Amino acid sequence: MKLETIEDLSFADLICPFCHGELSSHERALTCRSCRKEYPVVDGIPSFGQKDEYWCNVRRETMQELNNRARESGDWLKAARELIPQYVEHIEPFDRADAQYLWPVNGESRVLDAGSMWGGLAIPAAQHCGEVFAVDKTIETLAFLKIRAKQMGFRNVHIVASPVQRLPFPDGYFDLVVLSGVLEWVAFDQDVVLEIHWGKRRQDSAVYSKDPRQVQVEVLREIQRVLKRGGHLYLAIENSIGYPYLAGVPDEHMNIMYVSFLPRFLANTITRWKLNCEYRTYTYSSRGYRSLLRDGGFTDMEYYGAFSHYIQPSMIIPADLIRHWKEVAIPVHNARWYQKLAVKMFPAGLLKYSSPSFIIMAKAPGGDEPKEARIVQVLRKAGLLDGSAPSDIKVVKSGGRAGSYHAANFLIYENNDTRPACFCKVCRNNRYADILENEAKNLKTVNRLLMDTELSACIPRLLYSGNIDNISILVTQYLEGAPSKFNLNTGFTTKNLRKLDSSIQSAIRFLATFQRYTQVSEVEATPHLLSVIESQRETLNEQERLTEEVDSRIGDLVQAIEKLDGLRIPVCAVHGDYDLCNLLFSGDRVSIVDFEHFESEGLPFFDLANLIFNPIILSYTNMKTSDSLLGTIARSNLENYIGRWLALYQRLSGLPAQLLELIGPLSVMEQNTKAYPYYREPRTYPMWGETMLNELLAQRIEL
Ligand SMILES: [Zn+2]
């Protein structure tokens, strides 16, 4: 194809989706040399749809307005925040593409994101793949994606409007095709504006002639055609018999209970009656997908369970490891007793058939060389998987805070072990690679400080950090242990407090030892703390947060500090986020992870205060009581517990009681005036904010 009007050279390979003939390009259109069909080029997007179709969460007019603003302002994100703030979390963060590290692709691969919408997958994938083609039938969302890719500087994202049933690409063109949340919709031909239609009666009607499964098979065959021999389909989709749907959670497509697994004629009767539309958004069980994919021409399939949903999975687990993950995969914090009982009774072995969603890696025939997940390729290059055959390695995506700043976490299993060989953090967005680099630097320091001590096994040992193939990773040894059993959602019941007590006692023992091993010097308490408080007071003043009340409480604190005359405080390492959520418990043993905020020299009370107050404040917030925090502490048994914890710490650390009595005010001042790195939102720290500043400044514990 000769290119005159399209600036994008990557379109040179496009073909006629109907007869697969060559295309010639002229003013604002492409014409098939064989069948003479003409395809318009709209805003630089070649458009192969045979009719005007629309599928989006928001109305067409909103999308058009969004595109105009994004184009004119040069800031797509700002435009999205103004016009569709409720979907920014849907569009912007790279965490929705964490599964890309499981794709068997490399830096040269050509990937097709079929049904790309706003580019939630296409954009993050463009960081690590050679070329990404984004295809959708809705021109407005594609126009948005085109603006977004351009403004973000991705020149390897190519945008084409086309239904997935007939693709304008030659045979064997792609290494990987992504179908995420798309296959279930392909047989549904009517326009969808999700926020209008979801679960409501439709005014329009449509006559369908083809069975939905048949349409899905045809789409799979078309995808197989454009895949290279041995190329892969990445299919992310709901499980029709996933446990949420069995338990009555409405199906995601029609917003009606049970339809996903009812006999199709019955589901159809229900949607016709309730929504005035046919039931065509078929999803299947694992067996159903197997047979569907076989009919679509795929041979080998690898199954993963995605929890709690494939759109933003916190866990992606290979099918044969799922049974070991039951407790993590089905969270029951907020469940009622009978739900907890049902989960307890549920056989772990069945969980692989009933995960809420599936991620399926299906291989097209041919290409005998085994292809490994991207992350496995990277770890091999780092020299960490020497000697393991591809079939012996399994990867679990496990947690990682949401958002682009934070890393995605993976566990690597070798030799069919049920215990991970190592733990791996992958930087989601390369613009923020400095965050991982900083953590690696901290880990090196703390590894060195605790070398040859009994604590060395309780912190992650750094195995590798660096950038391989444009992917920034940090790999540590895996640490055994379970999170604290304290439940942040059930308040301060006797039983719950006992769990908190056990966790905090173990963590205090660890902390005292950690501080002893890392102590570098001592300072004189009064002059040091007075100068610290004075500069913190100044910071609050500059930020216009120094209210009269806060100022007068700082005055009280200063008086108390003056009375510490002659006392000395050790200077030692500070973890910086010594919170229950970063601690792992196994018997009496405590392990600690996440050294993002580590400092090798600081005062010992900040970690202690985080440990004690964070869970209390979080539970208190969840209780939504009108009582103050200090009131709640005084009226529950907590006051005694806090006293006992401080006494334990005092005994172990030798720190003077007069100083420990002040840890609430001292640490709340520190939390509220710290310089935070750009990637951490201070508001996410429990002790941060006006209310806690007022409350904890007044807090005193008599020891
Ligand atoms: Zn043609």
XYZ file of C-alpha atoms and ligand atoms in Angstrom:
704
model
C 0.000 0.000 0.000
C 1.358 3.399 -0.954
C 0.948 5.932 1.796
C 0.091 9.482 1.006
C -2.489 10.650 3.463
C -1.778 8.473 6.445
C 1.253 9.549 8.384
C 1.462 6.244 10.160
C 3.708 3.829 8.279
C 2.553 0.871 10.334
C -0.703 0.901 8.379
C 1.172 -0.196 5.261
C 0.385 -3.819 6.095
C -3.381 -3.393 6.440
C -5.548 -5.466 4.105
C -9.189 -5.584 3.091
C -11.036 -7.396 5.905
C -13.527 -8.851 3.418
C -11.456 -10.253 0.576
C -7.969 -9.862 2.115
C -6.987 -7.865 -0.965
C -4.403 -5.103 -0.984
C -5.470 -1.586 -0.108
C -4.576 1.589 -1.882
C -4.722 4.886 -0.099
C -5.983 8.210 -1.353
C -7.585 11.293 0.067
C -9.188 10.363 3.417
C -9.930 6.775 2.415
C -8.528 3.338 1.682
C -9.802 1.320 -1.245
C -9.528 -2.414 -1.824
C -7.813 -3.111 -5.105
C -9.742 -6.375 -5.535
C -13.312 -5.836 -4.330
C -13.279 -2.005 -4.569
C -14.734 -1.594 -1.065
C -13.882 1.783 0.387
C -12.863 2.455 3.996
C -12.772 5.988 5.376
C -9.874 7.380 7.391
C -11.303 9.518 10.197
C -8.851 11.748 12.099
C -6.047 9.516 10.952
C -7.852 6.362 12.065
C -8.578 3.846 9.293
C -12.111 2.695 9.836
C -13.309 -0.749 8.707
C -16.704 -0.896 10.425
C -19.626 -1.591 8.104
C -21.978 0.392 10.285
C -21.782 3.028 12.949
C -21.414 1.215 16.264
C -20.929 2.439 19.790
C -19.863 0.645 22.993
C -18.691 2.751 25.900
C -19.381 3.472 29.552
C -20.457 7.038 28.764
C -22.544 8.699 26.067
C -21.187 9.537 22.637
C -21.576 13.308 23.179
C -19.503 13.080 26.366
C -16.753 11.220 24.522
C -16.739 13.781 21.714
C -16.496 16.640 24.203
C -13.737 14.771 26.052
C -11.737 14.328 22.859
C -12.084 17.987 21.937
C -10.910 19.137 25.330
C -8.079 16.615 25.443
C -6.876 17.696 22.011
C -7.166 21.420 22.665
C -5.718 21.449 26.179
C -2.912 19.039 25.355
C -3.717 17.257 28.619
C -5.901 14.167 28.195
C -5.764 13.343 31.899
C -6.968 16.764 32.989
C -9.788 16.578 30.450
C -10.790 13.144 31.733
C -10.694 14.375 35.340
C -13.019 17.205 34.403
C -15.503 15.301 32.288
C -15.522 11.694 33.429
C -13.888 11.745 36.876
C -15.686 8.524 37.809
C -13.721 6.629 35.147
C -10.253 8.089 35.605
C -9.340 5.177 37.879
C -10.502 2.958 35.052
C -8.296 4.572 32.463
C -5.134 5.932 33.965
C -3.443 3.493 36.391
C -1.159 0.891 34.892
C -2.162 -1.728 37.455
C -4.936 -3.053 35.204
C -2.239 -4.393 32.922
C -0.295 -6.388 35.538
C -1.091 -9.588 33.637
C 1.117 -8.399 30.758
C 4.134 -9.762 32.641
C 2.599 -13.216 32.179
C 2.340 -12.782 28.406
C 4.810 -14.862 26.409
C 6.130 -11.853 24.497
C 9.335 -9.838 24.308
C 10.475 -6.358 23.404
C 10.023 -7.021 19.686
C 6.582 -8.596 19.831
C 3.637 -7.254 17.879
C 0.500 -7.253 20.005
C -3.142 -6.704 19.079
C -5.436 -5.357 21.780
C -8.814 -6.304 20.332
C -11.507 -4.218 22.007
C -9.087 -1.711 23.454
C -11.534 0.959 24.702
C -9.598 3.761 26.434
C -6.297 1.889 26.314
C -6.126 0.549 29.872
C -4.088 -2.380 28.540
C -2.694 -1.006 25.274
C -0.824 1.902 26.864
C 0.966 -0.001 29.655
C 1.753 -2.795 27.172
C 3.288 -0.307 24.730
C 6.051 0.274 27.284
C 7.336 -3.249 26.949
C 6.264 -4.538 23.513
C 7.489 -3.694 20.048
C 4.214 -2.563 18.562
C 0.687 -2.454 19.927
C -2.307 -2.287 17.616
C -5.432 -1.059 19.370
C -8.636 -2.109 17.644
C -12.156 -1.222 18.659
C -15.460 -0.667 16.923
C -16.134 2.656 18.684
C -14.366 5.493 16.920
C -14.751 7.957 19.821
C -12.859 5.822 22.334
C -10.173 5.161 19.719
C -9.814 8.875 19.033
C -9.297 9.357 22.767
C -6.700 6.586 22.861
C -4.896 8.120 19.905
C -4.678 11.485 21.663
C -3.593 9.814 24.879
C -0.857 7.726 23.225
C 0.472 10.754 21.386
C 0.510 12.968 24.476
C 2.223 10.248 26.496
C 4.867 9.878 23.817
C 4.046 6.325 22.713
C 4.824 6.130 19.023
C 4.347 2.380 18.823
C 0.583 2.417 19.465
C -1.405 2.120 16.230
C -5.113 2.730 16.179
C -7.553 0.971 13.841
C -11.352 0.975 13.944
C -12.765 -2.434 13.136
C -15.129 -5.056 14.499
C -13.200 -8.073 15.822
C -15.188 -10.431 13.571
C -13.210 -9.346 10.477
C -9.786 -7.908 11.075
C -7.865 -5.889 8.464
C -4.569 -7.680 9.170
C -2.709 -10.328 7.175
C -2.485 -13.956 8.320
C 0.112 -14.647 10.998
C 0.686 -10.969 11.799
C 0.669 -10.914 15.616
C 2.632 -12.592 18.391
C -0.190 -12.053 20.873
C -3.831 -11.010 20.725
C -5.529 -9.608 23.810
C -9.239 -10.204 24.347
C -10.017 -8.714 27.727
C -13.686 -8.326 28.573
C -14.595 -8.551 24.898
C -15.451 -12.098 23.838
C -18.625 -12.152 25.943
C -19.870 -9.049 24.123
C -19.156 -9.949 20.488
C -22.546 -11.526 19.840
C -24.361 -8.491 21.193
C -24.824 -6.208 18.248
C -26.725 -3.273 19.730
C -25.084 -0.071 20.910
C -24.231 -0.047 24.578
C -23.800 2.970 26.817
C -23.004 1.046 29.937
C -24.126 3.661 32.454
C -27.536 3.879 30.769
C -28.168 0.315 29.731
C -26.666 -1.676 32.553
C -29.579 -3.577 34.038
C -32.264 -1.341 32.517
C -34.976 -2.099 29.961
C -33.949 -1.275 26.429
C -36.097 0.828 24.156
C -34.566 -0.455 20.938
C -34.761 -4.053 19.822
C -32.698 -6.230 17.545
C -33.292 -9.368 15.567
C -30.494 -11.868 15.732
C -29.999 -14.812 13.443
C -26.809 -16.349 14.747
C -26.258 -18.298 17.915
C -23.969 -16.290 20.269
C -21.570 -19.180 20.712
C -21.213 -19.453 16.952
C -20.309 -15.757 16.752
C -17.721 -16.247 19.493
C -16.193 -19.210 17.657
C -15.949 -17.128 14.467
C -14.177 -14.347 16.362
C -11.720 -16.861 17.818
C -11.058 -18.287 14.360
C -10.401 -14.817 13.000
C -7.995 -14.160 15.858
C -6.272 -17.426 15.206
C -5.866 -16.398 11.576
C -4.027 -13.179 12.445
C -1.822 -14.924 15.029
C 1.615 -16.237 14.116
C 2.126 -19.983 14.333
C 2.517 -20.728 18.023
C 1.318 -17.208 18.883
C -0.913 -16.667 21.889
C -4.378 -15.452 22.700
C -4.713 -13.764 26.085
C -8.337 -14.235 27.064
C -9.605 -12.504 30.216
C -13.238 -13.210 31.009
C -15.713 -14.063 33.752
C -16.316 -17.621 34.891
C -20.032 -18.382 34.531
C -19.892 -20.573 37.644
C -17.506 -18.347 39.616
C -18.354 -18.429 43.317
C -19.653 -14.841 43.418
C -22.211 -15.662 40.701
C -23.245 -18.893 42.396
C -23.745 -16.857 45.567
C -26.076 -14.424 43.810
C -23.819 -11.575 42.670
C -25.495 -10.218 39.504
C -23.788 -11.031 36.231
C -21.575 -8.145 35.008
C -23.178 -7.806 31.607
C -26.919 -7.801 32.205
C -26.864 -7.025 35.929
C -29.172 -9.937 36.690
C -28.555 -12.741 39.164
C -27.858 -16.332 38.073
C -28.212 -15.791 34.295
C -24.573 -16.671 33.620
C -25.081 -20.329 34.514
C -28.795 -20.935 33.983
C -29.747 -22.944 30.873
C -29.449 -20.425 28.029
C -33.146 -20.539 27.062
C -34.107 -19.709 30.617
C -31.571 -16.870 30.857
C -32.932 -15.588 27.571
C -36.524 -15.645 28.837
C -35.468 -13.680 31.900
C -33.512 -10.972 30.032
C -36.269 -10.613 27.430
C -38.837 -10.194 30.159
C -36.786 -7.877 32.361
C -34.603 -5.966 29.881
C -36.349 -6.366 26.548
C -33.246 -7.886 25.034
C -31.878 -11.283 24.147
C -29.368 -12.963 26.417
C -26.278 -13.027 24.239
C -23.379 -12.184 26.541
C -22.383 -15.798 27.042
C -19.758 -16.723 29.572
C -18.708 -20.295 30.371
C -17.137 -22.594 32.909
C -13.509 -23.711 32.445
C -14.790 -26.746 30.552
C -16.950 -24.535 28.374
C -14.012 -22.306 27.472
C -11.891 -25.320 26.662
C -14.399 -26.546 24.128
C -15.048 -23.032 22.772
C -11.328 -22.395 22.261
C -10.854 -25.799 20.602
C -13.660 -24.943 18.189
C -11.889 -21.636 17.602
C -8.749 -23.503 16.544
C -6.598 -23.233 19.676
C -4.700 -26.218 20.959
C -2.837 -25.682 24.227
C -4.433 -23.673 26.996
C -3.070 -22.493 30.285
C -5.595 -21.455 32.930
C -5.246 -18.911 35.677
C -7.819 -17.897 38.247
C -8.190 -14.105 38.509
C -9.339 -12.724 41.867
C -11.540 -10.910 42.423
C -11.947 -9.873 38.785
C -9.816 -9.925 35.649
C -10.227 -6.173 35.138
C -8.071 -5.299 38.122
C -6.921 -8.591 39.578
C -5.102 -8.504 42.889
C -4.317 -12.201 42.444
C -3.659 -14.196 39.285
C -2.970 -17.828 40.150
C -2.165 -20.778 37.862
C -5.037 -23.287 38.091
C -3.091 -26.021 39.837
C -1.815 -23.701 42.591
C -5.188 -22.141 43.419
C -6.022 -24.654 46.130
C -3.105 -23.331 48.223
C -4.449 -19.805 48.087
C -8.012 -20.209 49.289
C -7.724 -17.951 52.333
C -6.147 -15.094 50.400
C -8.244 -15.509 47.278
C -11.593 -15.372 49.080
C -11.411 -12.532 51.585
C -13.975 -12.828 54.359
C -13.253 -9.737 56.504
C -16.660 -8.243 55.948
C -18.591 -11.457 55.475
C -21.442 -12.589 57.680
C -21.040 -15.698 59.808
C -22.877 -17.963 57.365
C -20.785 -16.665 54.465
C -17.629 -17.344 56.466
C -18.950 -20.817 57.195
C -19.713 -21.420 53.525
C -16.186 -20.359 52.577
C -14.711 -22.568 55.272
C -16.692 -25.565 54.038
C -15.847 -24.902 50.402
C -13.316 -27.520 49.248
C -10.078 -25.790 48.194
C -9.650 -28.320 45.396
C -12.790 -26.988 43.696
C -11.659 -23.381 43.760
C -9.882 -23.689 40.418
C -13.251 -24.348 38.786
C -14.992 -21.505 40.563
C -12.623 -18.533 40.555
C -14.614 -15.364 39.692
C -12.736 -14.827 36.428
C -10.330 -16.691 34.214
C -7.240 -15.615 32.454
C -6.494 -18.104 29.713
C -3.337 -18.195 27.641
C -4.314 -20.153 24.529
C -1.706 -21.146 21.978
C -2.320 -21.199 18.251
C -1.102 -24.345 16.485
C 2.517 -24.652 15.362
C 5.659 -22.996 16.720
C 7.143 -25.752 18.820
C 9.627 -23.715 20.801
C 8.242 -23.073 24.278
C 7.636 -19.423 25.056
C 7.931 -18.207 28.604
C 6.128 -15.474 30.452
C 7.838 -12.102 30.149
C 8.758 -12.023 33.800
C 10.335 -15.482 33.604
C 12.459 -14.365 30.650
C 13.637 -11.382 32.685
C 14.483 -13.515 35.722
C 16.411 -15.948 33.533
C 18.465 -13.103 32.146
C 19.136 -12.000 35.713
C 20.581 -15.474 36.285
C 17.991 -16.411 38.893
C 16.354 -19.403 37.225
C 19.340 -21.313 35.964
C 18.618 -24.920 35.319
C 14.824 -24.769 35.583
C 12.961 -26.106 32.582
C 10.167 -23.800 31.332
C 7.512 -26.305 32.351
C 8.820 -26.293 35.946
C 8.228 -22.604 36.526
C 4.971 -21.076 37.675
C 4.146 -17.454 38.386
C 1.548 -16.019 40.740
C 0.649 -12.367 40.623
C 0.065 -11.511 44.232
C -0.967 -8.107 45.474
C 0.928 -4.872 45.019
C -0.728 -1.598 45.928
C -3.059 -0.155 43.309
C -1.925 2.688 41.074
C 0.913 3.367 38.674
C 3.494 4.434 41.258
C 3.553 1.088 42.960
C 5.101 -2.124 41.808
C 3.226 -5.270 40.814
C 4.208 -8.235 42.969
C 4.905 -11.719 41.674
C 5.847 -14.990 43.309
C 7.967 -17.415 41.334
C 7.616 -21.160 41.883
C 10.202 -23.629 40.632
C 10.210 -27.406 40.251
C 6.530 -27.815 41.055
C 7.147 -26.653 44.629
C 4.216 -25.299 46.578
C 6.492 -22.757 48.271
C 7.726 -19.819 46.177
C 11.406 -19.671 45.282
C 11.478 -15.873 45.224
C 9.442 -12.695 45.372
C 9.585 -10.140 42.621
C 8.462 -6.519 42.318
C 7.992 -5.141 38.827
C 7.827 -1.433 38.134
C 4.501 -0.808 36.370
C 5.387 2.533 34.888
C 9.003 3.132 33.927
C 8.695 6.823 34.689
C 8.668 5.835 38.344
C 11.508 3.331 38.279
C 13.353 5.422 40.887
C 10.934 4.123 43.540
C 12.131 0.542 43.127
C 15.743 1.642 42.809
C 15.434 3.464 46.104
C 13.925 0.453 47.810
C 16.719 -1.755 46.484
C 19.271 0.661 47.894
C 17.530 0.552 51.284
C 17.421 -3.231 51.233
C 21.133 -3.410 50.525
C 21.788 -1.193 53.538
C 19.541 -3.112 55.881
C 20.860 -6.475 54.612
C 24.349 -5.261 55.445
C 23.376 -3.858 58.867
C 21.724 -7.084 59.982
C 24.148 -9.492 58.369
C 25.052 -12.390 60.690
C 22.391 -11.457 63.244
C 19.325 -13.521 64.137
C 17.236 -10.934 62.293
C 18.877 -11.448 58.918
C 16.371 -14.182 58.079
C 13.434 -11.927 59.017
C 13.996 -9.296 56.355
C 13.940 -9.838 52.596
C 17.367 -10.676 51.202
C 17.963 -8.800 47.976
C 18.747 -11.213 45.146
C 18.656 -8.856 42.199
C 17.666 -5.344 41.238
C 17.986 -3.584 37.937
C 16.513 -3.108 34.500
C 16.403 -5.919 31.975
C 14.761 -5.485 28.578
C 13.295 -2.183 29.720
C 11.626 -3.831 32.735
C 12.694 -2.646 36.179
C 12.592 -5.361 38.797
C 13.568 -6.046 42.359
C 13.865 -9.665 43.425
C 14.154 -10.884 46.983
C 14.085 -14.156 48.740
C 10.576 -15.218 49.738
C 9.615 -14.653 53.377
C 7.260 -17.071 55.059
C 4.491 -15.827 57.327
C 0.863 -14.771 57.533
C -0.630 -11.332 58.159
C -1.821 -10.425 61.650
C -5.156 -11.973 62.581
C -6.377 -8.655 63.990
C -9.479 -7.637 62.062
C -9.728 -3.928 61.250
C -13.469 -4.215 60.689
C -14.810 -5.693 63.882
C -13.848 -3.015 66.398
C -12.214 -3.538 69.783
C -13.904 -6.719 70.954
C -12.117 -8.767 73.591
C -11.326 -11.485 71.082
C -10.058 -9.071 68.462
C -7.930 -7.167 70.984
C -6.310 -10.419 72.054
C -5.240 -10.986 68.442
C -3.880 -7.448 68.228
C -2.045 -7.933 71.500
C -0.305 -11.052 70.282
C 0.803 -9.402 67.012
C 1.993 -6.227 68.666
C 3.933 -8.024 71.392
C 5.843 -10.044 68.800
C 6.428 -6.949 66.687
C 7.725 -4.980 69.699
C 10.244 -7.717 70.481
C 11.411 -7.603 66.887
C 11.597 -3.810 66.880
C 13.650 -3.580 70.074
C 16.186 -6.060 68.681
C 16.226 -4.314 65.289
C 16.958 -0.983 66.952
C 19.672 -2.465 69.151
C 21.514 -3.878 66.136
C 21.239 -0.705 64.098
C 22.004 1.897 66.768
C 24.706 4.307 65.682
C 24.823 6.925 68.434
C 22.854 8.763 71.107
C 21.507 12.272 71.424
C 20.549 14.339 74.405
C 16.750 14.241 74.548
C 15.747 17.790 75.506
C 17.803 19.978 73.155
C 17.381 17.557 70.262
C 13.601 17.145 70.583
C 13.079 20.877 71.208
C 14.809 21.767 67.977
C 12.906 19.019 66.096
C 9.557 20.222 67.455
C 10.377 23.838 66.673
C 11.110 23.070 63.026
C 7.998 20.852 62.785
C 5.932 23.668 64.262
C 7.382 25.965 61.613
C 6.423 23.475 58.867
C 2.821 23.363 60.113
C 2.813 27.145 60.178
C 4.063 27.363 56.574
C 1.397 24.916 55.488
C -1.231 27.000 57.331
C -2.117 24.058 59.532
C -1.015 25.578 62.831
C -4.351 26.235 64.516
C -4.537 27.842 67.946
C -5.483 24.509 69.444
C -2.559 22.690 67.829
C -0.176 25.465 68.842
C -1.240 25.359 72.455
C -0.838 21.570 72.526
C 2.633 21.915 71.057
C 3.297 24.301 73.964
C 2.308 21.536 76.405
C 4.549 19.102 74.580
C 7.487 21.517 74.781
C 7.012 21.801 78.553
C 6.990 18.021 78.876
C 10.166 17.783 76.789
C 11.915 20.337 78.988
C 11.328 18.029 81.940
C 13.280 15.246 80.184
C 16.451 17.042 81.174
C 19.516 14.814 81.169
C 17.901 11.839 79.337
C 19.524 10.384 76.249
C 17.870 8.757 73.202
C 19.500 6.218 70.902
C 19.808 7.036 67.211
C 19.057 3.929 65.151
C 17.542 2.685 61.897
C 13.890 3.476 61.159
C 11.741 1.219 58.989
C 9.489 4.187 58.289
C 6.275 2.227 57.714
C 6.315 -0.189 60.639
C 2.686 -1.081 60.218
C 0.943 -4.429 60.791
C 0.298 -4.599 57.045
C 4.047 -4.872 56.441
C 4.605 -7.556 59.074
C 4.357 -11.295 58.592
C 3.844 -13.636 61.514
C 4.767 -17.264 61.786
C 4.607 -18.606 65.330
C 6.710 -16.256 67.456
C 8.696 -15.154 64.463
C 8.120 -11.800 62.799
C 9.295 -10.873 59.318
C 9.097 -7.433 57.858
C 8.809 -6.281 54.270
C 8.548 -3.019 52.327
C 11.649 -0.931 52.968
C 10.544 1.961 50.785
C 10.793 4.471 53.640
C 13.785 3.073 55.458
C 16.267 5.505 57.012
C 19.486 4.382 58.600
C 19.495 7.105 61.237
C 16.500 8.283 63.198
C 14.767 8.234 66.565
C 13.274 4.982 67.816
C 9.742 6.046 68.702
C 8.241 6.656 65.265
C 8.189 2.955 64.269
C 6.808 2.058 67.681
C 4.007 4.617 67.414
C 3.100 3.490 63.891
C 2.872 -0.084 65.115
C 0.615 0.766 68.039
C -1.533 3.589 66.721
C -2.086 2.706 63.054
C -4.282 -0.366 63.633
C -6.136 1.446 66.400
C -6.847 4.493 64.241
C -7.877 2.394 61.226
C -10.297 0.321 63.317
C -11.602 3.430 64.993
C -12.243 5.027 61.570
C -14.030 1.889 60.372
C -16.254 1.971 63.460
C -17.669 5.331 62.309
C -18.409 6.330 65.874
C -19.144 9.919 66.914
C -16.866 9.418 69.912
C -13.313 10.791 69.758
C -10.327 8.494 69.350
C -9.081 9.202 72.861
C -12.600 8.695 74.212
C -12.810 5.350 72.447
C -9.415 4.314 73.807
C -10.378 5.320 77.325
C -13.727 3.523 77.199
C -12.365 0.262 75.814
C -9.723 -1.960 77.285
C -7.233 -0.411 74.866
C -5.725 1.931 77.407
C -4.467 -1.009 79.462
C -3.099 -2.716 76.400
C -1.209 0.361 75.220
C 0.277 0.757 78.700
C 1.406 -2.865 78.706
C 2.916 -2.600 75.209
C 4.903 0.479 76.153
C 6.049 -1.189 79.357
C 7.213 -4.204 77.362
C 9.077 -1.974 74.939
C 10.597 -0.023 77.814
C 11.878 -3.215 79.429
C 13.413 -4.445 76.165
C 14.821 -1.162 74.886
C 15.758 0.558 78.129
C 14.249 3.811 76.849
C 13.119 6.101 79.700
C 9.423 5.987 80.650
C 9.071 9.806 80.604
C 9.982 9.743 76.941
C 7.710 6.828 76.029
C 4.780 8.629 77.626
C 5.169 11.193 74.845
C 5.310 8.899 71.803
C 1.771 9.808 70.676
C 2.433 13.555 70.386
C 6.020 13.160 69.149
C 5.120 10.759 66.368
C 1.945 12.515 65.217
C 4.049 15.657 64.786
C 6.564 13.707 62.731
C 3.899 12.035 60.576
C 2.254 15.367 59.801
C 5.389 17.283 58.889
C 7.510 14.669 57.119
C 8.651 15.373 53.591
C 6.840 12.761 51.542
C 8.169 11.426 48.255
C 6.056 12.361 45.240
C 4.523 8.922 45.005
C 3.043 8.760 48.479
C -0.155 10.544 49.403
C 0.230 11.678 53.062
C -3.506 11.252 53.598
C -3.113 7.479 53.305
C -1.222 7.374 56.618
C -3.544 6.816 59.556
C -1.814 9.381 61.787
C -1.926 12.107 59.152
C -4.474 14.911 59.243
C -6.056 17.587 61.415
C -8.187 15.301 63.565
C -5.388 12.950 64.522
C -3.006 15.843 65.074
C -5.401 17.351 67.592
C -6.184 14.068 69.267
C -2.741 12.517 69.517
C -1.053 15.751 70.591
C -3.204 15.528 73.703
C -2.536 11.849 74.247
C -0.472 10.820 77.291
C 0.059 7.354 78.660
C 1.076 7.034 82.293
C 3.731 4.386 82.657
Zn -11.642 -6.373 -0.656
